[in-house]
PDB file of C-alpha atoms and ligand atoms in Angstrom:
ATOM      1  CA  MET P 194     -70.509  39.962-102.012  1.00  0.00           C
ATOM      2  CA  LYS P 195     -73.316  37.715-102.141  1.00  0.00           C
ATOM      3  CA  ASN P 196     -74.209  35.945 -99.335  1.00  0.00           C
ATOM      4  CA  LYS P 197     -73.748  31.737-100.092  1.00  0.00           C
ATOM      5  CA  GLY P 198     -74.718  29.198 -97.353  1.00  0.00           C
ATOM      6  CA  VAL P 199     -71.626  27.967 -96.058  1.00  0.00           C
ATOM      7  CA  LEU P 200     -72.065  23.708 -95.505  1.00  0.00           C
ATOM      8  CA  VAL P 201     -70.322  23.246 -92.264  1.00  0.00           C
ATOM      9  CA  VAL P 202     -69.536  19.622 -90.536  1.00  0.00           C
ATOM     10  CA  ILE P 203     -70.084  19.378 -86.476  1.00  0.00           C
ATOM     11  CA  SER P 204     -67.768  16.213 -85.464  1.00  0.00           C
ATOM     12  CA  GLY P 205     -66.908  14.940 -81.922  1.00  0.00           C
ATOM     13  CA  PHE P 206     -66.570  12.113 -79.823  1.00  0.00           C
ATOM     14  CA  SER P 207     -69.865  10.710 -78.032  1.00  0.00           C
ATOM     15  CA  GLY P 208     -69.939  12.737 -75.039  1.00  0.00           C
ATOM     16  CA  SER P 209     -68.091  15.441 -76.050  1.00  0.00           C
ATOM     17  CA  GLY P 210     -70.840  18.522 -75.854  1.00  0.00           C
ATOM     18  CA  LYS P 211     -71.754  18.725 -79.659  1.00  0.00           C
ATOM     19  CA  GLY P 212     -75.620  18.512 -79.493  1.00  0.00           C
ATOM     20  CA  THR P 213     -75.194  20.804 -76.241  1.00  0.00           C
ATOM     21  CA  LEU P 214     -73.043  23.244 -78.254  1.00  0.00           C
ATOM     22  CA  ILE P 215     -75.357  22.999 -81.185  1.00  0.00           C
ATOM     23  CA  LYS P 216     -78.569  24.068 -79.375  1.00  0.00           C
ATOM     24  CA  ALA P 217     -76.864  26.790 -77.806  1.00  0.00           C
ATOM     25  CA  LEU P 218     -75.484  28.121 -81.353  1.00  0.00           C
ATOM     26  CA  LEU P 219     -79.339  27.998 -82.134  1.00  0.00           C
ATOM     27  CA  GLU P 220     -80.700  29.885 -79.520  1.00  0.00           C
ATOM     28  CA  ARG P 221     -78.723  32.562 -79.954  1.00  0.00           C
ATOM     29  CA  TYR P 222     -78.298  32.287 -83.486  1.00  0.00           C
ATOM     30  CA  PRO P 223     -81.193  31.025 -85.176  1.00  0.00           C
ATOM     31  CA  ASN P 224     -80.800  31.636 -88.639  1.00  0.00           C
ATOM     32  CA  TYR P 225     -78.453  28.469 -88.894  1.00  0.00           C
ATOM     33  CA  ALA P 226     -80.192  25.663 -90.425  1.00  0.00           C
ATOM     34  CA  LEU P 227     -79.885  22.431 -88.712  1.00  0.00           C
ATOM     35  CA  SER P 228     -80.043  19.105 -91.086  1.00  0.00           C
ATOM     36  CA  VAL P 229     -81.859  16.553 -88.970  1.00  0.00           C
ATOM     37  CA  SER P 230     -80.378  12.731 -89.538  1.00  0.00           C
ATOM     38  CA  CYS P 231     -81.909   9.570 -90.165  1.00  0.00           C
ATOM     39  CA  THR P 232     -80.825   6.853 -88.041  1.00  0.00           C
ATOM     40  CA  THR P 233     -81.902   3.450 -87.032  1.00  0.00           C
ATOM     41  CA  ARG P 234     -80.811   3.588 -83.175  1.00  0.00           C
ATOM     42  CA  LYS P 235     -83.762   3.760 -81.365  1.00  0.00           C
ATOM     43  CA  PRO P 236     -85.103   7.251 -79.493  1.00  0.00           C
ATOM     44  CA  ARG P 237     -83.471   8.073 -75.719  1.00  0.00           C
ATOM     45  CA  THR P 238     -86.140   9.374 -73.278  1.00  0.00           C
ATOM     46  CA  GLY P 239     -87.375  12.999 -74.600  1.00  0.00           C
ATOM     47  CA  GLU P 240     -85.732  12.891 -78.131  1.00  0.00           C
ATOM     48  CA  ALA P 241     -88.322  13.644 -80.257  1.00  0.00           C
ATOM     49  CA  GLU P 242     -89.106  12.440 -83.509  1.00  0.00           C
ATOM     50  CA  GLY P 243     -88.074  14.729 -86.887  1.00  0.00           C
ATOM     51  CA  ARG P 244     -86.448  17.308 -84.315  1.00  0.00           C
ATOM     52  CA  ASP P 245     -83.683  15.056 -82.903  1.00  0.00           C
ATOM     53  CA  TYR P 246     -83.516  12.136 -85.592  1.00  0.00           C
ATOM     54  CA  TYR P 247     -85.602  10.721 -88.323  1.00  0.00           C
ATOM     55  CA  PHE P 248     -85.825   7.208 -86.345  1.00  0.00           C
ATOM     56  CA  VAL P 249     -86.257   4.737 -89.034  1.00  0.00           C
ATOM     57  CA  SER P 250     -86.251   0.987 -89.825  1.00  0.00           C
ATOM     58  CA  GLU P 251     -83.201  -0.679 -91.416  1.00  0.00           C
ATOM     59  CA  GLU P 252     -84.967  -1.915 -94.142  1.00  0.00           C
ATOM     60  CA  GLU P 253     -86.685   2.189 -94.852  1.00  0.00           C
ATOM     61  CA  PHE P 254     -82.270   3.316 -94.113  1.00  0.00           C
ATOM     62  CA  ARG P 255     -81.506   0.904 -96.434  1.00  0.00           C
ATOM     63  CA  ARG P 256     -84.619   1.773 -99.138  1.00  0.00           C
ATOM     64  CA  MET P 257     -83.063   5.539 -98.730  1.00  0.00           C
ATOM     65  CA  ILE P 258     -80.014   4.574 -99.670  1.00  0.00           C
ATOM     66  CA  GLU P 259     -80.696   2.929-103.307  1.00  0.00           C
ATOM     67  CA  THR P 260     -82.886   5.738-103.863  1.00  0.00           C
ATOM     68  CA  GLY P 261     -80.154   8.509-103.565  1.00  0.00           C
ATOM     69  CA  GLU P 262     -82.040  10.254-100.772  1.00  0.00           C
ATOM     70  CA  LEU P 263     -79.112  10.428 -98.305  1.00  0.00           C
ATOM     71  CA  ILE P 264     -76.277  12.188 -98.774  1.00  0.00           C
ATOM     72  CA  GLU P 265     -73.557  10.523 -96.602  1.00  0.00           C
ATOM     73  CA  TYR P 266     -74.542   7.658 -94.068  1.00  0.00           C
ATOM     74  CA  ALA P 267     -72.280   5.660 -91.726  1.00  0.00           C
ATOM     75  CA  SER P 268     -72.625   2.785 -89.560  1.00  0.00           C
ATOM     76  CA  TYR P 269     -71.759   3.934 -86.079  1.00  0.00           C
ATOM     77  CA  CYS P 270     -71.547   1.619 -83.131  1.00  0.00           C
ATOM     78  CA  GLY P 271     -73.709  -0.788 -84.722  1.00  0.00           C
ATOM     79  CA  ARG P 272     -76.409   1.593 -86.380  1.00  0.00           C
ATOM     80  CA  TYR P 273     -77.208   3.387 -89.459  1.00  0.00           C
ATOM     81  CA  TYR P 274     -77.225   7.310 -89.397  1.00  0.00           C
ATOM     82  CA  GLY P 275     -77.546   9.571 -92.482  1.00  0.00           C
ATOM     83  CA  THR P 276     -78.239  12.787 -94.059  1.00  0.00           C
ATOM     84  CA  PRO P 277     -81.417  13.615 -96.040  1.00  0.00           C
ATOM     85  CA  ARG P 278     -80.406  15.318 -99.570  1.00  0.00           C
ATOM     86  CA  ALA P 279     -83.589  17.399 -99.895  1.00  0.00           C
ATOM     87  CA  TYR P 280     -83.647  19.422 -96.774  1.00  0.00           C
ATOM     88  CA  VAL P 281     -79.604  20.123 -97.596  1.00  0.00           C
ATOM     89  CA  GLU P 282     -79.792  21.073-100.766  1.00  0.00           C
ATOM     90  CA  LYS P 283     -83.066  23.071-100.470  1.00  0.00           C
ATOM     91  CA  ARG P 284     -81.343  25.687 -97.988  1.00  0.00           C
ATOM     92  CA  MET P 285     -78.015  25.872 -99.163  1.00  0.00           C
ATOM     93  CA  GLU P 286     -79.733  26.810-102.194  1.00  0.00           C
ATOM     94  CA  GLU P 287     -81.871  29.805-100.130  1.00  0.00           C
ATOM     95  CA  GLY P 288     -78.063  30.851 -98.921  1.00  0.00           C
ATOM     96  CA  GLN P 289     -78.583  29.489 -95.331  1.00  0.00           C
ATOM     97  CA  ASP P 290     -75.586  28.050 -93.461  1.00  0.00           C
ATOM     98  CA  VAL P 291     -76.202  24.902 -92.782  1.00  0.00           C
ATOM     99  CA  LEU P 292     -74.723  22.627 -89.928  1.00  0.00           C
ATOM    100  CA  LEU P 293     -74.354  18.944 -90.238  1.00  0.00           C
ATOM    101  CA  GLU P 294     -73.859  17.278 -86.617  1.00  0.00           C
ATOM    102  CA  ILE P 295     -72.263  14.076 -87.903  1.00  0.00           C
ATOM    103  CA  GLU P 296     -69.459  11.144 -87.352  1.00  0.00           C
ATOM    104  CA  ILE P 297     -66.241  10.606 -88.949  1.00  0.00           C
ATOM    105  CA  GLN P 298     -66.574   8.753 -92.147  1.00  0.00           C
ATOM    106  CA  GLY P 299     -70.027  11.135 -93.141  1.00  0.00           C
ATOM    107  CA  ALA P 300     -68.072  14.069 -92.656  1.00  0.00           C
ATOM    108  CA  LEU P 301     -65.255  12.514 -95.315  1.00  0.00           C
ATOM    109  CA  GLN P 302     -68.011  11.528 -97.545  1.00  0.00           C
ATOM    110  CA  ILE P 303     -69.145  15.417 -97.410  1.00  0.00           C
ATOM    111  CA  LYS P 304     -65.606  16.764 -97.957  1.00  0.00           C
ATOM    112  CA  LYS P 305     -65.324  14.831-101.031  1.00  0.00           C
ATOM    113  CA  LYS P 306     -68.338  15.816-102.688  1.00  0.00           C
ATOM    114  CA  PHE P 307     -68.665  19.390-101.407  1.00  0.00           C
ATOM    115  CA  PRO P 308     -64.681  20.314-101.001  1.00  0.00           C
ATOM    116  CA  ASP P 309     -65.761  23.738 -99.771  1.00  0.00           C
ATOM    117  CA  THR P 310     -67.265  21.965 -96.508  1.00  0.00           C
ATOM    118  CA  VAL P 311     -65.679  23.633 -93.396  1.00  0.00           C
ATOM    119  CA  LEU P 312     -65.015  20.419 -90.878  1.00  0.00           C
ATOM    120  CA  ILE P 313     -64.985  20.968 -87.314  1.00  0.00           C
ATOM    121  CA  PHE P 314     -64.221  18.705 -84.435  1.00  0.00           C
ATOM    122  CA  VAL P 315     -65.403  18.862 -80.997  1.00  0.00           C
ATOM    123  CA  THR P 316     -63.627  17.744 -77.790  1.00  0.00           C
ATOM    124  CA  PRO P 317     -63.775  18.273 -74.251  1.00  0.00           C
ATOM    125  CA  PRO P 318     -60.724  19.602 -72.478  1.00  0.00           C
ATOM    126  CA  SER P 319     -59.825  15.664 -71.439  1.00  0.00           C
ATOM    127  CA  ALA P 320     -60.509  12.306 -71.896  1.00  0.00           C
ATOM    128  CA  ALA P 321     -61.380  12.231 -67.943  1.00  0.00           C
ATOM    129  CA  GLU P 322     -63.612  14.758 -68.771  1.00  0.00           C
ATOM    130  CA  LEU P 323     -65.199  13.001 -71.898  1.00  0.00           C
ATOM    131  CA  LYS P 324     -65.700   9.866 -69.950  1.00  0.00           C
ATOM    132  CA  ARG P 325     -67.641  12.057 -66.973  1.00  0.00           C
ATOM    133  CA  ARG P 326     -69.808  14.025 -69.461  1.00  0.00           C
ATOM    134  CA  LEU P 327     -70.818  10.847 -71.488  1.00  0.00           C
ATOM    135  CA  THR P 328     -71.547   8.983 -67.740  1.00  0.00           C
ATOM    136  CA  GLY P 329     -73.245  11.922 -66.546  1.00  0.00           C
ATOM    137  CA  ARG P 330     -75.855  12.185 -69.263  1.00  0.00           C
ATOM    138  CA  GLY P 331     -77.005   8.607 -68.327  1.00  0.00           C
ATOM    139  CA  THR P 332     -78.726   8.149 -71.291  1.00  0.00           C
ATOM    140  CA  GLU P 333     -76.747   4.709 -72.198  1.00  0.00           C
ATOM    141  CA  THR P 334     -75.901   1.453 -70.445  1.00  0.00           C
ATOM    142  CA  GLU P 335     -72.672   0.744 -69.898  1.00  0.00           C
ATOM    143  CA  GLU P 336     -71.988  -1.690 -72.986  1.00  0.00           C
ATOM    144  CA  VAL P 337     -72.937   1.138 -74.859  1.00  0.00           C
ATOM    145  CA  ILE P 338     -70.642   3.904 -72.986  1.00  0.00           C
ATOM    146  CA  ALA P 339     -67.904   1.660 -73.435  1.00  0.00           C
ATOM    147  CA  ALA P 340     -68.775   0.808 -77.376  1.00  0.00           C
ATOM    148  CA  ARG P 341     -68.719   4.499 -77.868  1.00  0.00           C
ATOM    149  CA  LEU P 342     -65.463   5.692 -75.682  1.00  0.00           C
ATOM    150  CA  HIS P 343     -63.779   2.458 -77.860  1.00  0.00           C
ATOM    151  CA  ARG P 344     -64.661   4.624 -81.227  1.00  0.00           C
ATOM    152  CA  ALA P 345     -63.729   7.341 -79.361  1.00  0.00           C
ATOM    153  CA  ALA P 346     -59.651   6.161 -79.531  1.00  0.00           C
ATOM    154  CA  GLU P 347     -60.694   5.284 -83.361  1.00  0.00           C
ATOM    155  CA  GLU P 348     -61.956   8.679 -84.241  1.00  0.00           C
ATOM    156  CA  ALA P 349     -59.180  10.764 -82.377  1.00  0.00           C
ATOM    157  CA  ASP P 350     -56.761   9.145 -85.371  1.00  0.00           C
ATOM    158  CA  GLY P 351     -59.139  11.141 -87.852  1.00  0.00           C
ATOM    159  CA  MET P 352     -59.163  14.403 -86.053  1.00  0.00           C
ATOM    160  CA  GLU P 353     -56.183  16.221 -88.143  1.00  0.00           C
ATOM    161  CA  GLN P 354     -58.334  15.740 -91.180  1.00  0.00           C
ATOM    162  CA  TYR P 355     -60.454  18.037 -90.056  1.00  0.00           C
ATOM    163  CA  ASP P 356     -60.238  21.930 -90.523  1.00  0.00           C
ATOM    164  CA  TYR P 357     -60.782  23.428 -86.918  1.00  0.00           C
ATOM    165  CA  LEU P 358     -60.372  22.078 -83.494  1.00  0.00           C
ATOM    166  CA  LEU P 359     -62.971  23.396 -80.442  1.00  0.00           C
ATOM    167  CA  ILE P 360     -62.423  22.822 -77.021  1.00  0.00           C
ATOM    168  CA  ASN P 361     -65.474  22.060 -75.646  1.00  0.00           C
ATOM    169  CA  ASP P 362     -64.582  24.050 -71.735  1.00  0.00           C
ATOM    170  CA  GLU P 363     -66.244  26.933 -71.123  1.00  0.00           C
ATOM    171  CA  LEU P 364     -69.459  26.440 -73.561  1.00  0.00           C
ATOM    172  CA  ASP P 365     -70.233  30.108 -73.813  1.00  0.00           C
ATOM    173  CA  ALA P 366     -67.094  30.756 -75.020  1.00  0.00           C
ATOM    174  CA  CYS P 367     -66.583  28.037 -77.273  1.00  0.00           C
ATOM    175  CA  CYS P 368     -70.226  28.878 -78.861  1.00  0.00           C
ATOM    176  CA  ALA P 369     -69.172  32.418 -79.637  1.00  0.00           C
ATOM    177  CA  THR P 370     -66.141  30.827 -80.739  1.00  0.00           C
ATOM    178  CA  LEU P 371     -68.275  28.066 -83.359  1.00  0.00           C
ATOM    179  CA  HIS P 372     -70.145  31.248 -84.775  1.00  0.00           C
ATOM    180  CA  GLN P 373     -66.729  33.447 -85.735  1.00  0.00           C
ATOM    181  CA  ILE P 374     -65.460  30.245 -87.474  1.00  0.00           C
ATOM    182  CA  ILE P 375     -68.196  29.793 -89.376  1.00  0.00           C
ATOM    183  CA  GLN P 376     -68.708  33.351 -90.011  1.00  0.00           C
ATOM    184  CA  CYS P 377     -65.397  33.711 -91.349  1.00  0.00           C
ATOM    185  CA  GLN P 378     -65.930  31.165 -93.958  1.00  0.00           C
ATOM    186  CA  HIS P 379     -67.798  33.480 -96.261  1.00  0.00           C
ATOM    187  CA  HIS P 380     -65.030  35.665 -96.586  1.00  0.00           C
ATOM    188  CA  ARG P 381     -63.117  32.844 -98.412  1.00  0.00           C
ATOM    189  CA  ALA P 382     -61.593  33.814-101.411  1.00  0.00           C
ATOM    190  CA  PHE P 383     -62.931  30.648-103.291  1.00  0.00           C
ATOM    191  CA  LEU P 384     -66.382  30.951-102.129  1.00  0.00           C
ATOM    192  CA  HIS P 385     -66.109  34.253-104.491  1.00  0.00           C
ATOM    193  CA  ARG P 386     -64.990  32.761-107.437  1.00  0.00           C
ATOM    194  CA  GLU P 387     -67.518  34.671-109.384  1.00  0.00           C
ATOM    195  CA  GLU P 388     -66.775  37.720-108.048  1.00  0.00           C
ATOM    196  CA  ILE P 389     -63.199  37.406-108.716  1.00  0.00           C
ATOM    197  CA  ALA P 390     -63.952  36.531-112.173  1.00  0.00           C
ATOM    198  CA  ALA P 391     -66.177  39.608-112.416  1.00  0.00           C
ATOM    199  CA  LEU P 392     -63.799  42.084-110.740  1.00  0.00           C
ATOM    200  CA  CYS P 393     -60.395  40.569-113.102  1.00  0.00           C
ATOM    201  CA  GLY P 394     -62.699  40.959-116.380  1.00  0.00           C
ATOM    202  CA  GLU P 395     -63.340  44.306-115.423  1.00  0.00           C
ATOM    203  CA  LEU P 396     -59.413  45.238-114.458  1.00  0.00           C
ATOM    204  CA  LYS P 397     -58.104  43.860-118.079  1.00  0.00           C
TER     205      LYS P 397
HETATM  206  P1  ADP X 474     -72.767  14.524 -77.972  1.00  0.00           P
HETATM  207  O1  ADP X 474     -73.823  15.403 -78.075  1.00  0.00           O
HETATM  208  O2  ADP X 474     -71.825  14.972 -77.992  1.00  0.00           O
HETATM  209  O3  ADP X 474     -72.875  13.251 -77.107  1.00  0.00           O
HETATM  210  P2  ADP X 474     -74.010  16.236 -75.191  1.00  0.00           P
HETATM  211  O4  ADP X 474     -74.286  17.130 -75.773  1.00  0.00           O
HETATM  212  O5  ADP X 474     -74.997  15.050 -75.108  1.00  0.00           O
HETATM  213  O6  ADP X 474     -72.666  15.666 -76.088  1.00  0.00           O
HETATM  214  O7  ADP X 474     -72.908  16.542 -73.806  1.00  0.00           O
HETATM  215  C1  ADP X 474     -72.849  15.117 -72.821  1.00  0.00           C
HETATM  216  C2  ADP X 474     -73.062  15.454 -71.708  1.00  0.00           C
HETATM  217  O8  ADP X 474     -71.970  16.475 -70.964  1.00  0.00           O
HETATM  218  C3  ADP X 474     -74.245  16.495 -71.094  1.00  0.00           C
HETATM  219  O9  ADP X 474     -74.866  15.796 -69.981  1.00  0.00           O
HETATM  220  C4  ADP X 474     -74.278  17.840 -71.272  1.00  0.00           C
HETATM  221  O10 ADP X 474     -74.701  18.792 -70.570  1.00  0.00           O
HETATM  222  C5  ADP X 474     -72.959  17.649 -70.548  1.00  0.00           C
HETATM  223  N1  ADP X 474     -71.565  18.891 -71.418  1.00  0.00           N
HETATM  224  C6  ADP X 474     -71.862  19.633 -72.763  1.00  0.00           C
HETATM  225  N2  ADP X 474     -71.453  20.325 -72.850  1.00  0.00           N
HETATM  226  C7  ADP X 474     -70.617  21.131 -71.372  1.00  0.00           C
HETATM  227  C8  ADP X 474     -69.676  21.904 -70.913  1.00  0.00           C
HETATM  228  N3  ADP X 474     -69.028  22.651 -71.965  1.00  0.00           N
HETATM  229  N4  ADP X 474     -69.183  21.601 -69.775  1.00  0.00           N
HETATM  230  C9  ADP X 474     -69.461  20.944 -68.829  1.00  0.00           C
HETATM  231  N5  ADP X 474     -70.472  19.805 -69.317  1.00  0.00           N
HETATM  232  C10 ADP X 474     -71.150  20.293 -70.811  1.00  0.00           C
HETATM  233  P1  5GP X 475     -76.124   9.818 -81.190  1.00  0.00           P
HETATM  234  O1  5GP X 475     -76.800   8.310 -81.316  1.00  0.00           O
HETATM  235  O2  5GP X 475     -75.215   9.880 -79.830  1.00  0.00           O
HETATM  236  O3  5GP X 475     -77.275  10.748 -81.399  1.00  0.00           O
HETATM  237  O4  5GP X 475     -75.142   9.923 -82.217  1.00  0.00           O
HETATM  238  C1  5GP X 475     -74.286   8.827 -82.777  1.00  0.00           C
HETATM  239  C2  5GP X 475     -72.771   9.412 -83.465  1.00  0.00           C
HETATM  240  O5  5GP X 475     -73.828   9.150 -85.124  1.00  0.00           O
HETATM  241  C3  5GP X 475     -72.208  10.630 -83.666  1.00  0.00           C
HETATM  242  O6  5GP X 475     -71.164  11.035 -83.133  1.00  0.00           O
HETATM  243  C4  5GP X 475     -73.316  11.657 -84.294  1.00  0.00           C
HETATM  244  O7  5GP X 475     -72.354  12.823 -84.830  1.00  0.00           O
HETATM  245  C5  5GP X 475     -73.396  10.844 -85.577  1.00  0.00           C
HETATM  246  N1  5GP X 475     -74.416  10.648 -86.609  1.00  0.00           N
HETATM  247  C6  5GP X 475     -75.605  11.780 -86.414  1.00  0.00           C
HETATM  248  N2  5GP X 475     -76.020  11.281 -87.095  1.00  0.00           N
HETATM  249  C7  5GP X 475     -75.753  11.360 -88.537  1.00  0.00           C
HETATM  250  C8  5GP X 475     -75.288  11.588 -89.601  1.00  0.00           C
HETATM  251  O8  5GP X 475     -76.552  11.423 -90.464  1.00  0.00           O
HETATM  252  N3  5GP X 475     -74.577  11.236 -90.654  1.00  0.00           N
HETATM  253  C9  5GP X 475     -73.336  10.437 -89.620  1.00  0.00           C
HETATM  254  N4  5GP X 475     -72.596   9.803 -90.701  1.00  0.00           N
HETATM  255  N5  5GP X 475     -73.014  10.686 -88.948  1.00  0.00           N
HETATM  256  C10 5GP X 475     -74.249  10.527 -87.464  1.00  0.00           C
END
């Protein structure tokens, strides 16, 4: 079977541990390609340009929308976030599995454009734990935390549109399950249309 790259969307409430989980996955399995998004929000302490995000002005973001440089974008708690097209297309063509860590509006745009995409939603084991993690991270003001928790309640309504629900309780176990889910996608029949057609031709 030919090894084709799988497009993987990972979403989850702010503070659910997506970033931590993806970092752990990449440390264990460095062959995954993680797309770096553009955003109009300001960098947090410790975040680096080009590694965590491309931090851009609203004007630059609007220009990128107009020129079609983003394959999806959304507004989240008053800031814009979007996925640059070029990196995703290049890595997919090279046969690499590409990870997009994006929120739900963007996830649904991607699924519409690329129906073979696998959508994974990450949650903490409880709402109380979500609040603990988001507050404990210590990167946001109380006002931003409140806005993000409010948005989490809205996002919960969309969870059923995802293909997989992943509970991030014990990090190592969650990371192993995430890797398994992605690897299973390589065996899905719809990704092997050409091989199936060739086999059918030979059998007839
Ligand atoms: P997100 O990227 O979803 O906003 P982060 O990865 O920044 O979330 O994680 C939020 C906080 O929760 C961080 O302080 C992180 O260390 C912690 N965290 C992440 N995963 C776990 C886990 N499995 N168990 C306990 N704490 C976790
Ligand atoms: P944060 O500000 O915590 O880094 O991200 C806020 C939210 O924006 C998270 O839910 C994250 O997944 C999402 N996000 C990050 N990059 C993108 C992107 O390129 N597109 C979309 N639609 N959402 C993104």
